[in-house]
Amino acid sequence: MGSSSSSLSHIPDGQQLMGETGFSAAHLLRLHERFELLDKDSRGHLRPEDFEEIRELTENPVGGRIIGAFFPPEKETLDFPSFVRILAHFRPTGKNRSRDRTQPEPANSRTGKLKFAFKLYDQDRDGKISRDELLQVLRAMLGLQVTEEQLQSIAERAIQEADLNSDGAISFDEFKKSLEKVDIEHKMSIRFLK
Amino acid sequence: MVDPLSVAAAAFQLWALVVVFFIVLPAMFGVSLGVSGVYIQILVRILQWATVRIQRGRHEQPGAATPSTGIIEHSGGSMEEELEQLRLSRRPEAGEFTLSDVIYFCQKGLESIVEDQVTQRFSSEELASWNLLTRTNQNFQYISLRLTVFWVLGVLVRYGVLLPLRVALAVIGLWWLVMGTSVVGFLPESSVKNWLSELVHLTCYRICARGLSATIHYHDKENRPRKGGICVANHTTPIDVVILANDGCYAMVGQIHGGLMGVIQRSMLRSCPHIWFERSEMKDRHAVTSRLRAHVCDKNKLPILIFPEGTCVNNTSVLMFKKGSFEIGGTIHPVAIKYDPRFGDAFWNSSKYNMVSYLLRMMSSWAIVVNVWYLPPMTIQEGEDAAHFASRVKSAIARRGGLLDLAWDGGLKRGKVKDCFREEQQKMYSSIVVQNGSQPPGAIRAPHEDE
């Protein structure tokens, strides 16, 4: 079969993707296999339907939003580089090679991961989690199990706790502060088994 | 001088005689000559040998792709444990929602994208070994010369010997069905007619089964569906009908087609009442249900055969049963069908193959080995709704057949992720967030009281 770099040649721009995302060649190959497995009709790209076939994802209350994170509003197809770039957010932190300040913040840094989580709330991408957006997420996570009043009160409480400048919405910095003690690096990472 | 044409003609006659006397006639009377049993055993032996060779070959090539049995760590704790850990920093009395809760779901979601516990259900099952058919060869490369030789031999045998034989049998079987049912159709209504019609159907399906080299093992025959009931089974391929009808007579339900299928359907209708719908009628659920109900109420009529999944699945799992079949009433006789994938992939991927090419593939596989389990009859219970009854039956079938019981719908359309599947997760989460219903709905604490 040859060395791993020759099988990496199956993946277009493999080396470049490795540098960009920080995934090792072996992990990139595994992800490529997964991509091809999800791409059942061998189109070379994924569509939202392919994600919807993952049963655990459809059962996940925020599953629809996670799928949305892969497919921004205008795009209906997802090619492998884009797939991997988003998954790069979930690479474990701590093994980052030293980089100079001119390079953009890696996707899997604490801030990168927090940004991903923030986007799950902030659907209209205006940089703030409004009361409505919070309510929507709560509705997704709680469904019909709680009453509308309970939902409202939970949302109200959450905003009051996090909203430091009292503008009625949670900005990214307020979000970051609210989660400052949470072990994001560990809880939002996908670790490959050896 | 021997005329090659007459030699060919004589050979053909001999072959036809062998087919009729050694295959068709015994098939019609349900007698087995034991040839297929021996054939299967030889096949199993050969396939095991091939598997060993491939595994040995793989060990010598360390870089070969292995089926992923688990490539990432999954967060093992329960929802409650994980949420607690996320909230570790929070004040102890806050059993309610925090912004960090979403991270738990986010992590789970991403984990399932990279690797989920449920392998693809709509593509053919990946075999851990190779059954010497190129069509299942997705991960296997050249291993050894001997294996390739065997594969070539296999191709010759399958396409040169087995395929023409099976096509001939299928043609004979279908012809017999059309002729037989038309003839029986002329008789006046009587028990003799019913008996004859059953005989014709049975014999035809037996011939067709031989035409696919199908070896069927029936289990628990005492639970066989009875008249006036509804037989419900998981669906993998249109051949399911042949498999089931080999052991009993059913009233088929379906859409009436044109062409050859239509001819067959119409002639079947002459000898005993099947339920064929026009395409326009299928849209009207009430009309469909009332017709089926009328059939079921008549205790003399044959049991109806329905596949509630509504689509072909690749036989590793059972998808959600459409509840329409369970609203008709009457006794449900569940049946589990499991194909042995070692001998040939029976799944009909209708997006990849049309009916004819699918049948040709079937006829050029090694064989079809099926296990059919008849389950004891079930009826809808007091206060149970059709959807719940449907999932109860589905679980029973999945358990018996060794298939995975999946909760989602084969007809899942894009754009809308169905809410009902998430209820379990939502219930769990809400029990953590809203503790014991003790939170008064309107309570809003004073903000920032201890900052």
XYZ file of C-alpha atoms in Angstrom:
645
model
C 0.000 0.000 0.000
C 2.950 2.282 0.346
C 3.660 4.991 2.870
C 0.948 7.142 4.296
C 1.877 10.154 2.228
C 1.180 8.321 -0.992
C -2.301 7.379 0.158
C -2.743 10.983 1.153
C -2.493 11.651 -2.541
C -6.054 10.374 -2.871
C -7.110 13.534 -1.172
C -6.806 16.664 -3.287
C -4.718 19.336 -1.544
C -4.047 16.864 1.235
C -0.827 18.477 2.393
C -2.347 21.884 2.355
C -5.315 20.727 4.378
C -2.995 19.175 6.901
C -1.220 22.451 7.367
C -4.420 24.438 7.526
C -6.340 22.278 9.937
C -3.558 20.657 11.880
C -4.922 17.138 11.405
C -2.321 14.458 10.957
C -2.206 12.486 7.740
C -3.715 9.417 9.395
C -6.613 11.403 10.853
C -7.210 13.160 7.582
C -7.418 9.796 5.871
C -9.909 8.536 8.414
C -12.032 11.617 7.908
C -11.835 11.145 4.178
C -13.068 7.586 4.544
C -15.917 8.861 6.657
C -16.703 11.538 4.117
C -16.887 8.944 1.375
C -19.023 6.689 3.507
C -21.489 9.516 4.116
C -21.401 10.397 0.437
C -23.314 7.307 -0.569
C -23.985 8.296 -4.137
C -20.333 9.171 -4.666
C -21.050 12.683 -5.769
C -17.870 14.069 -4.286
C -19.815 16.352 -1.987
C -22.305 16.032 0.830
C -25.783 17.448 1.084
C -27.932 18.044 4.164
C -29.820 14.794 3.443
C -26.619 12.826 3.909
C -26.302 14.221 7.405
C -29.932 13.586 8.127
C -29.305 9.905 7.611
C -27.154 9.788 10.700
C -29.716 8.622 13.170
C -27.966 9.959 16.267
C -27.770 13.348 14.670
C -31.483 13.518 13.935
C -32.225 12.529 17.502
C -30.004 15.278 18.807
C -32.074 18.302 19.787
C -29.629 20.707 18.187
C -28.933 18.343 15.302
C -30.555 20.655 12.795
C -28.366 23.528 13.929
C -25.224 21.462 13.728
C -26.112 20.522 10.174
C -26.716 24.203 9.566
C -23.214 24.969 10.779
C -21.882 22.878 7.923
C -24.175 24.436 5.354
C -24.330 28.211 5.446
C -27.531 29.609 3.930
C -26.387 29.904 0.337
C -24.557 26.631 0.083
C -26.208 23.268 -0.485
C -23.127 21.175 -1.028
C -20.201 20.435 1.201
C -16.891 19.371 -0.239
C -14.208 17.572 1.714
C -12.000 20.591 2.512
C -14.945 22.478 3.963
C -15.996 19.389 5.910
C -12.569 19.094 7.437
C -12.206 22.798 8.152
C -15.308 22.727 10.295
C -14.261 19.540 12.045
C -10.944 21.245 12.755
C -12.756 23.206 15.438
C -12.998 19.969 17.354
C -9.398 18.968 17.220
C -8.003 18.686 20.742
C -6.146 21.816 21.804
C -2.730 21.736 23.275
C -0.791 20.212 20.463
C -0.707 23.361 18.385
C 2.612 23.934 16.734
C 3.999 27.295 17.609
C 2.721 29.856 15.235
C 3.546 33.446 14.658
C 1.100 36.200 15.413
C 0.429 36.891 11.758
C -1.342 33.612 11.254
C -5.045 33.510 11.987
C -6.259 31.990 15.209
C -6.455 28.220 14.838
C -9.934 26.802 14.668
C -9.423 24.513 17.604
C -8.255 27.108 20.082
C -10.510 27.892 22.984
C -11.794 30.955 21.223
C -12.368 29.012 18.016
C -14.441 26.420 19.804
C -16.398 29.034 21.676
C -17.120 30.776 18.400
C -18.552 27.541 17.020
C -20.800 27.094 20.045
C -21.811 30.752 19.866
C -22.882 30.320 16.267
C -25.202 27.531 17.278
C -27.138 30.065 19.277
C -26.661 33.085 17.057
C -28.447 31.951 13.917
C -28.704 35.327 12.214
C -24.982 35.916 12.718
C -25.367 39.388 14.042
C -22.809 38.752 16.781
C -25.395 38.683 19.568
C -27.635 36.061 21.069
C -31.004 37.745 21.306
C -33.775 36.611 23.609
C -35.584 35.085 20.665
C -32.576 33.110 19.553
C -32.100 31.801 23.061
C -35.743 30.828 23.199
C -35.388 28.951 19.946
C -32.505 26.889 21.241
C -34.351 26.201 24.464
C -37.377 25.074 22.530
C -35.226 22.728 20.508
C -33.602 21.250 23.588
C -36.732 21.003 25.711
C -39.417 20.483 23.138
C -42.878 20.032 24.545
C -41.622 18.896 27.914
C -41.975 22.322 29.512
C -44.594 25.013 29.292
C -44.124 28.261 27.451
C -43.932 30.169 30.742
C -41.174 27.925 32.017
C -39.311 28.469 28.769
C -39.641 32.218 29.077
C -38.471 32.258 32.652
C -35.481 30.060 31.895
C -34.497 32.301 29.006
C -34.973 35.429 31.072
C -32.815 34.084 33.859
C -30.059 33.004 31.500
C -29.922 36.400 29.855
C -29.878 38.238 33.137
C -27.017 36.159 34.370
C -24.891 36.533 31.315
C -25.825 39.960 30.018
C -23.290 42.214 31.672
C -23.970 45.434 29.822
C -27.726 44.958 30.113
C -28.487 45.439 26.447
C -30.893 42.516 26.473
C -28.670 40.269 24.394
C -25.553 38.200 24.937
C -22.536 39.236 22.935
C -19.639 36.942 22.177
C -17.515 38.422 24.942
C -20.303 37.990 27.466
C -20.731 34.434 26.237
C -17.016 33.834 26.672
C -17.072 35.243 30.172
C -20.065 33.161 31.104
C -18.215 30.029 30.077
C -14.803 31.014 31.354
C -14.621 28.268 33.932
C -15.880 25.522 31.637
C -13.302 23.092 30.337
C -14.104 23.765 26.709
C -10.900 22.313 25.375
C -11.748 18.950 26.798
C -15.507 18.932 26.330
C -15.546 20.135 22.770
C -12.920 17.885 21.295
C -12.928 14.752 19.256
C -10.066 12.483 20.134
C -9.026 9.816 17.709
C -8.171 6.441 19.114
C -4.773 5.123 18.211
C -20.720 -36.370 -40.518
C -22.343 -35.115 -37.463
C -24.302 -31.977 -38.089
C -23.371 -29.413 -35.419
C -26.871 -27.996 -35.493
C -28.501 -31.292 -34.655
C -25.965 -31.873 -31.916
C -26.831 -28.525 -30.466
C -30.530 -29.284 -30.745
C -30.095 -32.632 -29.023
C -28.020 -31.052 -26.264
C -30.671 -28.445 -25.741
C -33.411 -31.054 -25.573
C -31.455 -33.009 -23.034
C -30.887 -29.925 -20.977
C -34.555 -28.986 -21.132
C -35.537 -32.478 -20.007
C -33.164 -32.274 -17.065
C -34.554 -28.908 -16.094
C -38.142 -30.052 -16.228
C -37.800 -33.386 -14.579
C -35.158 -32.670 -12.026
C -36.021 -29.142 -11.096
C -39.446 -27.974 -12.142
C -41.465 -31.014 -11.208
C -39.874 -31.643 -7.838
C -40.183 -27.934 -7.131
C -43.861 -27.994 -7.861
C -44.444 -30.755 -5.428
C -42.205 -29.288 -2.805
C -39.785 -32.157 -3.012
C -36.126 -31.469 -2.682
C -33.520 -33.613 -4.314
C -30.907 -32.468 -1.888
C -28.726 -30.969 -4.583
C -29.067 -27.457 -3.301
C -28.157 -28.560 0.208
C -24.909 -30.024 -1.005
C -24.280 -26.971 -3.166
C -24.653 -24.655 -0.217
C -22.267 -26.673 1.895
C -19.627 -26.645 -0.806
C -20.093 -22.914 -1.212
C -19.672 -22.288 2.480
C -16.467 -24.292 2.512
C -15.067 -22.360 -0.428
C -16.024 -18.987 0.971
C -14.424 -19.777 4.309
C -11.239 -20.690 2.530
C -11.366 -17.449 0.592
C -11.845 -15.470 3.782
C -8.834 -17.056 5.406
C -6.721 -16.269 2.382
C -7.789 -12.674 2.400
C -7.111 -12.233 6.095
C -3.712 -13.735 5.658
C -3.109 -11.449 2.730
C -4.155 -8.452 4.792
C -1.701 -9.219 7.555
C 1.088 -9.149 5.050
C 0.047 -5.739 3.832
C -0.096 -3.585 6.920
C -1.377 -0.488 5.247
C -4.563 -2.034 3.983
C -7.757 -0.292 4.929
C -9.563 -1.960 7.778
C -13.223 -1.484 8.481
C -13.380 1.121 11.189
C -14.561 -0.463 14.375
C -14.152 2.635 16.427
C -11.979 5.532 15.548
C -12.815 8.154 18.134
C -13.386 8.316 21.828
C -16.969 8.802 22.780
C -17.810 10.732 25.899
C -19.023 7.904 28.018
C -20.991 9.577 30.755
C -24.746 9.903 30.895
C -26.362 13.183 29.946
C -26.636 14.116 33.592
C -22.992 13.443 34.363
C -21.776 15.317 31.359
C -23.931 18.337 32.003
C -22.768 18.415 35.611
C -19.184 18.441 34.523
C -19.855 21.243 32.118
C -21.467 23.226 34.874
C -18.758 22.465 37.423
C -18.133 26.102 37.917
C -21.722 26.997 38.571
C -23.317 27.762 41.854
C -24.680 24.607 43.401
C -28.360 25.505 43.407
C -28.407 26.195 39.724
C -29.984 23.031 38.480
C -31.410 24.961 35.624
C -30.321 25.790 32.193
C -26.893 27.251 31.539
C -25.413 28.411 28.274
C -22.834 25.661 28.467
C -25.494 22.957 28.184
C -25.531 23.266 24.449
C -21.939 22.107 24.366
C -22.951 18.657 25.477
C -25.344 18.287 22.572
C -22.894 19.889 20.224
C -20.170 17.447 21.161
C -22.490 14.479 20.818
C -23.627 15.704 17.456
C -20.129 16.135 16.114
C -19.099 12.760 17.442
C -21.937 11.177 15.552
C -20.919 12.958 12.381
C -17.424 11.553 12.583
C -18.573 8.117 13.616
C -22.012 6.864 14.425
C -23.086 3.567 15.871
C -25.439 2.851 13.075
C -23.788 1.955 9.829
C -25.326 3.069 6.609
C -28.666 1.364 6.164
C -29.276 2.234 2.582
C -26.115 0.920 1.120
C -25.320 -2.706 0.955
C -23.909 -4.346 3.989
C -20.123 -4.395 3.956
C -18.879 -7.876 4.400
C -15.913 -8.682 6.536
C -14.895 -11.210 3.969
C -15.284 -11.436 0.286
C -17.767 -13.828 -1.181
C -16.001 -14.031 -4.516
C -18.414 -11.647 -6.142
C -16.895 -8.505 -7.562
C -19.967 -6.542 -6.679
C -19.270 -6.812 -2.987
C -15.631 -6.070 -3.555
C -15.320 -2.612 -2.162
C -12.183 -2.803 -0.130
C -10.383 -5.756 -1.516
C -7.504 -5.693 -3.853
C -5.491 -8.379 -5.512
C -4.364 -10.858 -2.900
C -3.151 -13.997 -4.579
C -3.240 -15.860 -7.834
C -5.194 -18.774 -6.462
C -7.945 -16.512 -5.265
C -8.177 -14.856 -8.629
C -8.371 -18.213 -10.344
C -11.228 -19.177 -8.118
C -12.926 -15.937 -8.855
C -12.649 -16.508 -12.596
C -14.031 -20.013 -12.199
C -16.815 -18.536 -10.163
C -17.693 -16.098 -12.893
C -17.796 -18.847 -15.486
C -19.991 -21.046 -13.361
C -22.349 -18.290 -12.393
C -22.846 -16.702 -15.758
C -22.411 -19.733 -17.947
C -24.252 -22.405 -16.047
C -26.398 -20.929 -13.352
C -27.742 -17.840 -15.052
C -29.290 -19.488 -18.128
C -30.736 -22.182 -15.920
C -32.329 -19.702 -13.597
C -33.664 -17.493 -16.332
C -35.281 -20.526 -17.915
C -36.854 -21.474 -14.615
C -38.146 -17.991 -14.039
C -39.706 -17.883 -17.473
C -41.336 -21.257 -16.962
C -42.604 -20.230 -13.572
C -44.182 -17.011 -14.735
C -45.678 -18.595 -17.803
C -47.181 -21.283 -15.630
C -48.622 -18.663 -13.309
C -50.328 -16.760 -16.089
C -51.657 -19.875 -17.807
C -52.682 -21.615 -14.647
C -54.508 -18.707 -13.091
C -56.292 -17.894 -16.329
C -57.499 -21.465 -16.629
C -58.601 -21.607 -13.014
C -60.338 -18.297 -13.511
C -62.834 -19.920 -15.815
C -64.133 -22.193 -13.100
C -67.181 -21.162 -11.079
C -66.669 -20.041 -7.514
C -66.227 -23.081 -5.322
C -63.866 -24.580 -2.843
C -62.331 -26.591 -5.661
C -61.486 -23.370 -7.409
C -59.838 -21.978 -4.308
C -57.862 -25.131 -3.790
C -56.707 -25.173 -7.397
C -55.796 -21.521 -7.312
C -53.709 -22.032 -4.215
C -52.009 -24.928 -5.889
C -51.180 -22.917 -8.968
C -49.807 -20.029 -6.933
C -47.734 -22.269 -4.716
C -46.207 -24.236 -7.545
C -45.393 -21.121 -9.490
C -43.635 -19.501 -6.565
C -41.732 -22.671 -5.873
C -40.439 -22.706 -9.421
C -39.488 -19.063 -9.152
C -37.688 -19.750 -5.910
C -35.667 -22.420 -7.616
C -35.076 -19.911 -10.323
C -33.252 -17.811 -7.787
C -31.569 -20.731 -6.093
C -33.279 -19.717 -2.934
C -32.908 -21.919 0.082
C -35.512 -20.943 2.591
C -35.637 -22.049 6.197
C -38.992 -21.540 7.817
C -39.171 -21.408 11.579
C -42.159 -21.690 13.891
C -44.506 -22.804 11.193
C -47.317 -23.110 13.698
C -47.590 -19.332 13.664
C -48.217 -19.171 9.960
C -50.678 -16.431 9.009
C -54.258 -17.544 8.830
C -57.188 -16.477 6.721
C -58.657 -13.132 7.547
C -55.426 -11.871 9.060
C -52.794 -9.453 7.961
C -49.251 -10.614 7.416
C -46.610 -8.005 8.099
C -42.930 -8.370 7.277
C -39.750 -6.368 6.873
C -38.889 -5.483 3.321
C -35.570 -5.946 1.606
C -36.392 -6.795 -1.966
C -39.348 -7.615 -4.192
C -38.233 -11.221 -3.884
C -39.644 -11.195 -0.362
C -42.982 -11.952 -1.959
C -41.648 -15.102 -3.579
C -39.977 -16.131 -0.356
C -43.110 -15.818 1.710
C -45.497 -17.186 -0.879
C -43.532 -20.393 -1.064
C -45.053 -21.490 2.159
C -48.559 -20.184 2.022
C -50.999 -18.242 -0.053
C -51.439 -14.559 0.443
C -53.537 -11.855 -1.044
C -51.160 -9.325 -2.462
C -51.614 -5.632 -2.094
C -50.133 -3.156 -4.456
C -50.313 -0.809 -7.319
C -51.373 -2.133 -10.657
C -48.625 -1.756 -13.245
C -48.567 -1.860 -16.958
C -46.632 -4.216 -19.157
C -45.616 -7.680 -18.088
C -46.258 -7.019 -14.412
C -49.751 -5.874 -15.263
C -50.466 -9.031 -17.212
C -49.316 -11.138 -14.301
C -51.320 -9.093 -11.844
C -54.504 -9.273 -13.837
C -54.316 -13.002 -14.373
C -53.614 -13.560 -10.694
C -56.740 -11.595 -9.968
C -58.819 -14.022 -11.981
C -58.235 -16.967 -9.746
C -58.347 -15.409 -6.301
C -58.976 -11.963 -4.909
C -55.844 -9.862 -4.669
C -56.019 -6.178 -3.969
C -54.618 -4.096 -6.745
C -55.032 -0.351 -6.709
C -54.978 2.134 -9.492
C -52.375 4.796 -8.974
C -55.040 7.424 -8.338
C -56.716 5.326 -5.681
C -53.481 4.986 -3.719
C -53.572 8.640 -2.756
C -56.916 8.278 -1.006
C -55.990 6.690 2.287
C -59.567 6.118 3.373
C -60.468 4.259 0.221
C -57.414 2.084 0.595
C -58.082 1.363 4.248
C -61.751 0.548 3.711
C -60.979 -1.832 0.885
C -58.398 -3.612 2.965
C -60.762 -3.710 5.897
C -63.481 -5.252 3.777
C -61.083 -7.943 2.673
C -59.920 -8.677 6.183
C -63.444 -8.957 7.537
C -64.210 -11.811 5.198
C -62.771 -14.751 7.074
C -62.619 -16.859 3.958
C -60.244 -14.629 2.178
C -56.511 -15.167 2.173
C -54.348 -13.165 4.568
C -53.121 -9.866 3.189
C -49.398 -9.360 2.780
C -48.148 -5.893 3.640
C -44.678 -4.411 4.003
C -45.160 -1.484 6.363
C -41.712 0.008 5.951
C -42.850 1.226 2.594
C -39.461 0.839 1.008
C -36.642 -1.632 0.595
C -34.043 -1.597 3.351
C -30.688 -3.287 3.297
C -31.668 -6.025 5.755
C -29.479 -4.997 8.646
C -32.243 -3.118 10.380
C -35.953 -2.458 10.462
C -37.178 1.063 9.836
C -40.268 2.721 11.140
C -43.479 0.983 10.220
C -46.083 3.181 8.611
C -49.083 3.070 10.853
C -51.650 2.877 8.050
C -51.380 -0.900 7.895
C -52.111 -1.131 11.571
C -55.293 0.893 11.426
C -57.177 -1.720 9.425
C -57.964 -3.917 12.354
C -57.815 -7.662 12.494
C -55.006 -9.869 13.694
C -51.481 -9.047 12.698
C -49.137 -11.918 11.946
C -45.596 -10.574 12.013
C -42.909 -12.299 9.992
C -39.172 -11.644 10.145
C -37.078 -12.233 7.035
C -33.296 -12.308 7.174
C -31.092 -12.929 4.183
C -27.704 -14.494 4.637
C -25.319 -11.969 3.117
C -22.539 -14.462 2.541
C -24.116 -15.792 -0.570
C -25.335 -12.722 -2.297
C -26.686 -9.326 -1.503
C -30.423 -9.429 -1.842
C -31.069 -5.755 -1.161
C -32.693 -3.844 -4.005
C -31.220 -0.371 -4.134
C -33.857 1.093 -6.404
C -31.877 4.251 -6.996
C -28.971 2.258 -8.341
C -30.592 -0.579 -10.260
C -33.856 -1.003 -12.053
C -35.901 -4.158 -11.676
C -34.478 -6.047 -14.621
C -30.833 -5.466 -13.838
C -31.565 -6.250 -10.216
C -33.112 -9.594 -11.142
C -30.166 -10.411 -13.354
C -27.819 -9.667 -10.490
C -29.860 -11.907 -8.243
C -29.794 -14.695 -10.744
C -26.072 -14.499 -11.157
C -25.217 -14.584 -7.463
C -24.301 -17.791 -5.821
C -27.535 -18.432 -4.058
C -30.008 -16.831 -1.767
C -30.263 -18.255 1.694
C -33.110 -16.916 3.782
C -34.417 -17.441 7.258
C -38.076 -16.776 7.811
C -39.483 -16.636 11.312
C -43.211 -16.658 11.902
C -44.052 -14.760 15.038
C -47.136 -15.346 17.157
C -50.094 -13.163 16.210
C -50.519 -9.755 17.787
C -53.538 -7.515 18.126
C -53.931 -3.904 19.067
C -54.472 -3.450 22.763
C -56.988 -1.330 24.650
C -56.107 2.318 24.500
C -53.132 1.759 22.248
C -52.844 3.896 19.173
C -51.791 2.649 15.771
C -48.326 4.205 15.892
C -47.494 2.554 19.190
C -48.834 -0.783 18.016
C -46.755 -0.460 14.875
C -43.565 0.077 16.822
C -44.400 -2.837 19.099
C -44.719 -5.154 16.123
C -41.566 -3.722 14.626
C -39.545 -4.425 17.763
C -40.790 -7.991 17.821
C -39.751 -8.519 14.226
C -36.373 -6.865 14.709
C -35.638 -8.939 17.779
C -36.540 -12.207 16.126
C -34.651 -11.594 12.956
C -31.542 -10.241 14.628
C -31.980 -6.863 12.967
C -31.436 -3.438 14.460
C -34.588 -1.703 15.571
C -34.289 1.838 14.251
C -36.741 4.539 15.062
C -36.575 6.569 11.948
C -38.529 6.749 8.805
C -37.300 5.388 5.521
C -38.971 8.247 3.781
C -37.191 10.952 5.726
C -37.342 14.037 3.599
C -34.792 16.781 3.661
C -35.146 20.065 5.340
C -37.179 18.981 8.298
C -35.620 16.936 11.023
C -38.542 15.186 12.605
C -39.257 16.346 16.104
C -40.708 13.170 17.554
C -37.385 11.332 17.472
C -35.793 13.826 19.742
C -38.403 13.478 22.444
C -36.343 11.048 24.465
C -33.410 13.426 24.600
C -35.673 16.345 25.371
C -37.335 14.457 28.194
C -33.991 13.625 29.753
C -32.730 17.140 29.418
C -35.862 18.756 30.781
C -35.794 16.560 33.859
C -32.348 17.952 34.614
C -33.155 21.533 33.816
C -36.561 21.776 35.421
C -36.048 19.990 38.693
C -39.052 17.980 39.770
C -41.385 20.681 38.539
C -40.536 22.648 41.672
C -39.568 25.789 39.836
C -42.440 28.240 39.901
C -42.927 29.319 36.321
C -42.747 33.035 36.909
C -39.749 33.147 39.209
C -37.111 35.592 38.145
C -34.327 36.141 40.606
C -32.767 39.508 41.222
C -29.891 39.829 38.801
C -26.251 39.822 39.781
C -26.968 39.433 43.454
C -23.660 37.940 44.400
C -21.212 39.422 41.997
